[in-house]
Structures are given as C-alpha cells and as structure tokens.
Amino acid sequence: MTKVERSSTAEAVLGILDLNGGMSGYEVRKFMEESTANFWSESFGQIYPTLKKLLDDGLIKTEETDGGGHPAKKKYRVTDAGAARLQEWLTIPARARVPRNEFLLKLFFGGLAQPKEMRAQVEAWKTVAETDLLRDEPLLKELQMKFGKGPGRPIDYPPLPYWLMTLRYGIAEAKMTVKWCNETLAELKKLDDDYVKRGV
Amino acid sequence: MTKVERSSTAEAVLGILDLNGGMSGYEVRKFMEESTANFWSESFGQIYPTLKKLLDDGLIKTEETDGGGHPAKKKYRVTDAGAARLQEWLTIPARARVPRNEFLLKLFFGGLAQPKEMRAQVEAWKTVAETDLLRDEPLLKELQMKFGKGPGRPIDYPPLPYWLMTLRYGIAEAKMTVKWCNETLAELKKLDDDYVKRGV
DNA sequence: ACACACATGTAATTGGTTACATGATTTC
DNA sequence: GAAATCATGTAACCAATTACATGTGTGT
C-alpha cells in the first residue's frame, strides 16, 4: 500500500551537486569516487536517469555548457526546492540496514573447509583494509593541511569538517579490521596445527 | 555475455543446511537471525525460491516430515554434490563490495544542515551500536562457555570457533563505532558552538 | 476469543549493476 | 595512430524486499 524502502540515490546526487555548484553527471561520479567511495558509490546507469528525474521534479536545473569542449557536456545546479528537499532528508534518521559481508559469511562456514583456505581468505581481507589505509591516511593529512587552523590556511571549504569525520570513520574501521585479522590469523594457525595433528 | 555478479544467497542457505543437518526454510531463517544477523540475512521471499532451486540442481534433498505438527513442514539436507559445491565456493576469494551506509552519507552532507541535527543522527547511530553490543557480548560469553576448554565442556560443536570469529568481528566493529561516535559528537559540539557564536 | 509464533509460498515492485552504443579530446 | 580519459545515455538482467495469500498450533 505505502511505498516504503526508498533508496537515497537521488539525495546522494543532489547533495554532491549542492556541495560543489555546477557539475556534470560524469563529474558527480568522479567526486564520489574521490570522497564517498568508502560508504557510497553510484554507477552511471543510476546517475544519468537520476539527474533526469531530479530535473523533471524541479530539484535541479541545467546550466549553460561552456560551448567548446566535450560532447554535450551538461552541468546541473540545485534549485531552492532541491536544497529544501535535501535539508529535510538530512533530518530523517538514517535507516540501519545490515550490509551483507560475503567474507564473513565464508568465514562463518570455515569449519567446512581446511583451515589454510580460511587463512588465505583472511589474509586477502587484511590486504584490502591495508590498501584502504594506504589511500585514506595520506588523504586525511592532505585535507587537514588545506583546512588547518594554522597561519597558512589556504582555503575554507565548509563541508570539509564533515568529510573528515567520514574519512576518520573509514580509517578507524580499516585499522580495527587489520587488528582483528591478525588475531584471527593467530587463532586459525592454532586450529590448523590441531587439524594437522589430528590428521596425522 | 558472461554472467558475473552472482549473489551468494544459494551458498548461504546451503551452508546453514550443511552446518545443522535437516532444517526447514523457516528454521534456516531463524538460525540466520540468531547467528549471522550482523553480516548476512535473507527474507522468506529469497529463501523459499532458493530452496526450490537447490533441490532442482540436486544440491539438497528433502527429508521425511515428522508427520504430525505444523502444515507441510519440509526438511532439507545437503547432498554430496551440495557439500562439494560449498567447499569449492569457500576457496574463491570473497568479493569486496562497498556497502552503502546511509548514515555516513547524511553526515558527509552535514554542512548543509544545522549541527544539532547531525548530533541527533550520530546519537542515534551510537545507540544502534550499543544495542548490538548488548546483544553480542553476552552471546559471546554464552557460546564460549559451551565451547570452553575447561573440565565441564558440555558440547563439541565444530563450527563454533568460526562463529566466534565473526561474532568478535561484530563486537570490535560496534566498539569502534561507539568510540568514533563519542569523538565525533565532541567535534560537532565545537562546530555547534562556533555556529551559534557566529549566528548571534 | 485473540494474539502470537510457526510455516510455506507467490506477485509486485524497486533497486542496482553490467553491457551495449556512440563519439570527442588528450596524451604518448 | 593507438590508448586512455572524458562524456552521455539505454537496455537487459539480476537481486532483494515487501506485500499478499493461506493456514495450524499454542498460550493466555
């Protein structure tokens, strides 16, 4: 009867557009990959239809292209109605959906495989977290430098404090994951030893 | 051209059935809610069609119902082919998909709202993590007691070590979240003070 | 008598990725 | 002149939730 279960794709696009003034669909995606990749991403197959819908609903408007350049590059900007919609959405409590984690599912069934298989899975997972850290920790420092309260503070980008919060979340998560992986690998080693002992 | 992107619903059901012998669709779901709820869950709308497909593919077989009792209660058990399929799947490295986190998305756009709105969001998020801890920490202790190496070790449930690993992951994640929420709330408070000061 | 947990299944709808289709500009 | 990146869009397909439909057993 009632709709329920709406996704937040429209708001994600609207928000990026609001933060960064006039952007094309391509640029929205690129910005997401550089900033929200740890917790939100959209494919072009979602972005372009979403832009069309936002336009139809009057939440964004087109801007003139810069004439020369790439084919049919369209730029969008949020309208007052769009900004209002966004602000309203920000006050609604976020829904907590359990994300599916295929790695943890495999580990849960680990007793059905040989311990060394699971060690390989955990090692791979650890590598992913370490790679994230290698990208996010330098990024945090870079952004903090731009923002820094110190004397040479070059630019003032208001959304930055919030960007940093989400970035710190990603870093804390990755660190926690690496730590847990190490503990889990030690335990798997023990199980493996027991397994071999029993096997022989 | 190629299929790609398969989901792991079939393997999740197959794995639960393998761990716990004969189970009905309803029991599979119940077990998931008690054990994998932090990282995997399936709706009945997925489970029943999946069981049918696994049966068609010869990966599970039906067991006799216990006659009396509930209407048409069917029990399933994995076949040798099913166990082989599951073991093969366990050796394939888990795909790392970025889960969407609506809460972090809202926080990322926090500069577009009033600081106190975002504080409410973070408080709510913290409560979710605390609730998880309240459920998972006692569960961990309970399971460890059953498993315990000590003298009175009551039962030997082989998959338990792996269950504990995933449970410890959930606990570590929730603790990390609570800690991050506290730090973030402190920073939002500062931003809020600045906001009020500038506003007046 | 009513509610709640048990129990199975299908249909409608929504959400999302990947593949396809096309073409310009820049860089090596 | 080849490859990578920029750029927009549609179609096919897959995955998943929610709502619907139906009925039994148990506890209060």
Coordinates of C-alpha atoms in Angstrom, one line a residue, chain B:
Chain B
M1 CA 27.9 -12.1 -22.4
T2 CA 29.3 -13.7 -19.3
K3 CA 27.2 -13.9 -16.2
V4 CA 29.3 -12.3 -13.5
E5 CA 28.0 -10.7 -10.3
R6 CA 26.2 -13.8 -8.9
S7 CA 24.9 -13.4 -5.4
S8 CA 25.7 -15.8 -2.5
T9 CA 22.1 -16.5 -1.4
A10 CA 22.3 -20.1 -2.5
E11 CA 25.6 -20.7 -0.7
A12 CA 24.3 -19.0 2.5
V13 CA 21.3 -21.4 2.6
L14 CA 23.4 -24.4 1.6
G15 CA 25.9 -23.6 4.3
I16 CA 23.4 -23.3 7.1
L17 CA 21.9 -26.6 6.0
D18 CA 25.3 -28.2 6.0
L19 CA 26.2 -27.0 9.5
N20 CA 22.9 -28.0 11.1
G21 CA 21.6 -31.1 9.3
G22 CA 18.0 -31.3 8.4
M23 CA 16.2 -27.9 8.6
S24 CA 13.1 -26.3 7.2
G25 CA 13.1 -23.0 5.3
Y26 CA 11.7 -21.3 8.4
E27 CA 14.4 -22.8 10.6
V28 CA 17.1 -21.7 8.2
R29 CA 15.9 -18.1 8.6
K30 CA 15.6 -18.4 12.3
F31 CA 19.2 -19.7 12.6
M32 CA 20.5 -16.8 10.5
E33 CA 18.8 -14.3 12.7
E34 CA 20.5 -15.9 15.7
S35 CA 23.9 -16.2 14.2
T36 CA 24.7 -14.3 11.0
A37 CA 22.4 -11.3 11.5
N38 CA 25.3 -8.9 11.8
F39 CA 26.6 -9.6 8.3
W40 CA 24.0 -11.7 6.5
S41 CA 20.3 -12.1 6.4
E42 CA 17.7 -13.4 3.9
S43 CA 14.0 -12.8 3.6
F44 CA 11.5 -15.6 3.0
G45 CA 11.0 -14.2 -0.4
Q46 CA 14.5 -15.3 -1.2
I47 CA 14.8 -18.5 0.9
Y48 CA 11.9 -20.5 -0.4
P49 CA 12.7 -20.0 -4.1
T50 CA 16.3 -20.7 -3.4
L51 CA 15.5 -24.0 -1.7
K52 CA 13.5 -25.0 -4.7
K53 CA 16.4 -24.2 -7.0
L54 CA 18.9 -26.0 -4.8
L55 CA 16.6 -29.0 -4.9
D56 CA 16.3 -28.9 -8.7
D57 CA 20.0 -28.7 -9.0
G58 CA 20.5 -31.7 -6.8
L59 CA 22.5 -29.8 -4.2
I60 CA 20.0 -30.6 -1.4
K61 CA 17.4 -33.3 -0.9
T62 CA 14.1 -33.5 1.1
E63 CA 13.8 -35.4 4.3
E64 CA 10.6 -37.0 5.6
T65 CA 8.5 -34.7 7.8
D66 CA 7.7 -35.8 11.3
G67 CA 4.1 -36.5 10.3
G68 CA 2.2 -34.6 13.0
G69 CA 2.6 -31.0 13.6
H70 CA 2.7 -27.9 11.5
P71 CA 1.3 -27.7 8.0
A72 CA 3.6 -29.1 5.3
K73 CA 6.8 -28.7 7.2
K74 CA 9.6 -29.7 4.8
K75 CA 13.1 -30.5 5.9
Y76 CA 16.2 -30.4 3.7
R77 CA 19.7 -31.8 3.9
V78 CA 22.7 -31.2 1.6
T79 CA 23.7 -33.9 -0.8
D80 CA 27.3 -34.8 -1.6
A81 CA 27.1 -32.6 -4.7
G82 CA 25.9 -29.8 -2.4
A83 CA 28.8 -30.2 0.0
A84 CA 31.3 -30.2 -2.9
R85 CA 29.8 -27.1 -4.3
L86 CA 30.0 -25.4 -1.0
Q87 CA 33.7 -26.3 -0.4
E88 CA 34.6 -25.0 -3.8
W89 CA 32.8 -21.7 -3.1
L90 CA 34.8 -21.4 0.2
T91 CA 38.1 -21.3 -1.7
I92 CA 37.0 -18.5 -4.0
P93 CA 38.2 -15.1 -2.6
A94 CA 35.4 -13.1 -1.2
R95 CA 34.5 -10.1 -3.4
A96 CA 34.9 -6.8 -1.6
R97 CA 31.8 -4.7 -2.3
V98 CA 31.5 -1.3 -0.8
P99 CA 28.4 -1.4 1.4
R100 CA 26.2 1.7 1.3
N101 CA 26.0 3.5 4.6
E102 CA 23.1 6.0 4.6
F103 CA 24.2 7.4 7.9
L104 CA 27.7 8.3 6.7
L105 CA 26.2 9.8 3.5
K106 CA 24.0 12.1 5.6
L107 CA 26.9 13.0 7.8
F108 CA 29.0 13.8 4.8
F109 CA 26.4 16.4 3.8
G110 CA 26.2 17.6 7.4
G111 CA 27.4 21.1 6.5
L112 CA 24.1 21.7 4.7
A113 CA 22.1 21.1 7.9
Q114 CA 22.3 22.6 11.4
P115 CA 25.0 21.0 13.6
K116 CA 22.4 19.8 16.2
E117 CA 20.6 17.8 13.5
M118 CA 23.8 15.9 12.9
R119 CA 24.4 15.4 16.6
A120 CA 21.0 13.7 16.7
Q121 CA 22.0 11.4 13.8
V122 CA 25.2 10.4 15.5
E123 CA 23.5 9.8 18.8
A124 CA 21.0 7.5 17.1
W125 CA 23.9 5.7 15.4
K126 CA 25.7 5.3 18.7
T127 CA 22.6 3.8 20.2
V128 CA 22.4 1.2 17.4
A129 CA 26.0 0.1 18.1
E130 CA 25.4 0.0 21.8
T131 CA 22.3 -2.2 21.3
D132 CA 24.4 -4.5 19.2
L133 CA 26.9 -4.8 21.9
L134 CA 24.2 -5.5 24.5
R135 CA 23.2 -8.5 22.4
D136 CA 26.5 -9.8 21.2
E137 CA 28.8 -9.6 24.2
P138 CA 26.5 -11.8 26.4
L139 CA 26.1 -14.1 23.4
L140 CA 29.9 -14.4 23.0
K141 CA 30.3 -15.4 26.7
E142 CA 27.4 -17.9 26.4
L143 CA 29.0 -19.5 23.4
Q144 CA 32.4 -19.6 24.9
M145 CA 31.1 -21.3 27.9
K146 CA 29.5 -24.1 25.9
F147 CA 32.8 -24.4 24.0
G148 CA 35.2 -23.9 26.8
K149 CA 38.3 -26.0 27.0
G150 CA 37.8 -26.4 30.8
P151 CA 36.6 -29.5 32.6
G152 CA 32.9 -29.3 32.2
R153 CA 32.9 -28.7 28.4
P154 CA 29.3 -29.8 27.6
I155 CA 29.2 -30.0 23.8
D156 CA 31.6 -30.0 20.9
Y157 CA 30.1 -28.0 18.0
P158 CA 32.9 -27.9 15.4
P159 CA 31.7 -24.7 13.6
L160 CA 31.7 -22.8 16.8
P161 CA 35.3 -21.4 16.6
Y162 CA 34.3 -19.8 13.3
W163 CA 31.1 -18.5 14.6
L164 CA 33.1 -16.9 17.5
M165 CA 35.4 -15.2 15.0
T166 CA 32.6 -13.5 13.2
L167 CA 31.0 -12.6 16.5
R168 CA 34.2 -11.0 17.7
Y169 CA 34.3 -9.0 14.4
G170 CA 30.9 -7.6 15.1
I171 CA 31.8 -6.7 18.6
A172 CA 35.0 -5.0 17.5
E173 CA 33.1 -3.1 14.9
A174 CA 30.5 -1.9 17.4
K175 CA 33.1 -0.8 19.9
M176 CA 35.0 1.1 17.3
T177 CA 31.7 2.8 16.2
V178 CA 30.8 3.9 19.8
K179 CA 34.3 5.3 20.2
W180 CA 34.2 7.1 16.9
C181 CA 30.7 8.5 17.7
N182 CA 32.0 9.9 21.0
E183 CA 34.8 11.7 19.3
T184 CA 32.6 12.9 16.5
L185 CA 30.0 14.2 19.0
A186 CA 32.7 16.2 20.7
E187 CA 33.7 17.8 17.4
L188 CA 30.1 18.5 16.4
K189 CA 29.7 20.3 19.7
K190 CA 32.6 22.5 18.9
L191 CA 31.2 23.2 15.4
D192 CA 27.8 23.9 17.0
D193 CA 29.3 26.4 19.5
D194 CA 31.1 28.2 16.6
Y195 CA 27.8 28.2 14.6
V196 CA 25.9 29.7 17.5
K197 CA 28.6 32.3 18.1
R198 CA 28.6 33.4 14.5
G199 CA 24.8 33.3 14.3
V200 CA 24.4 35.7 17.3

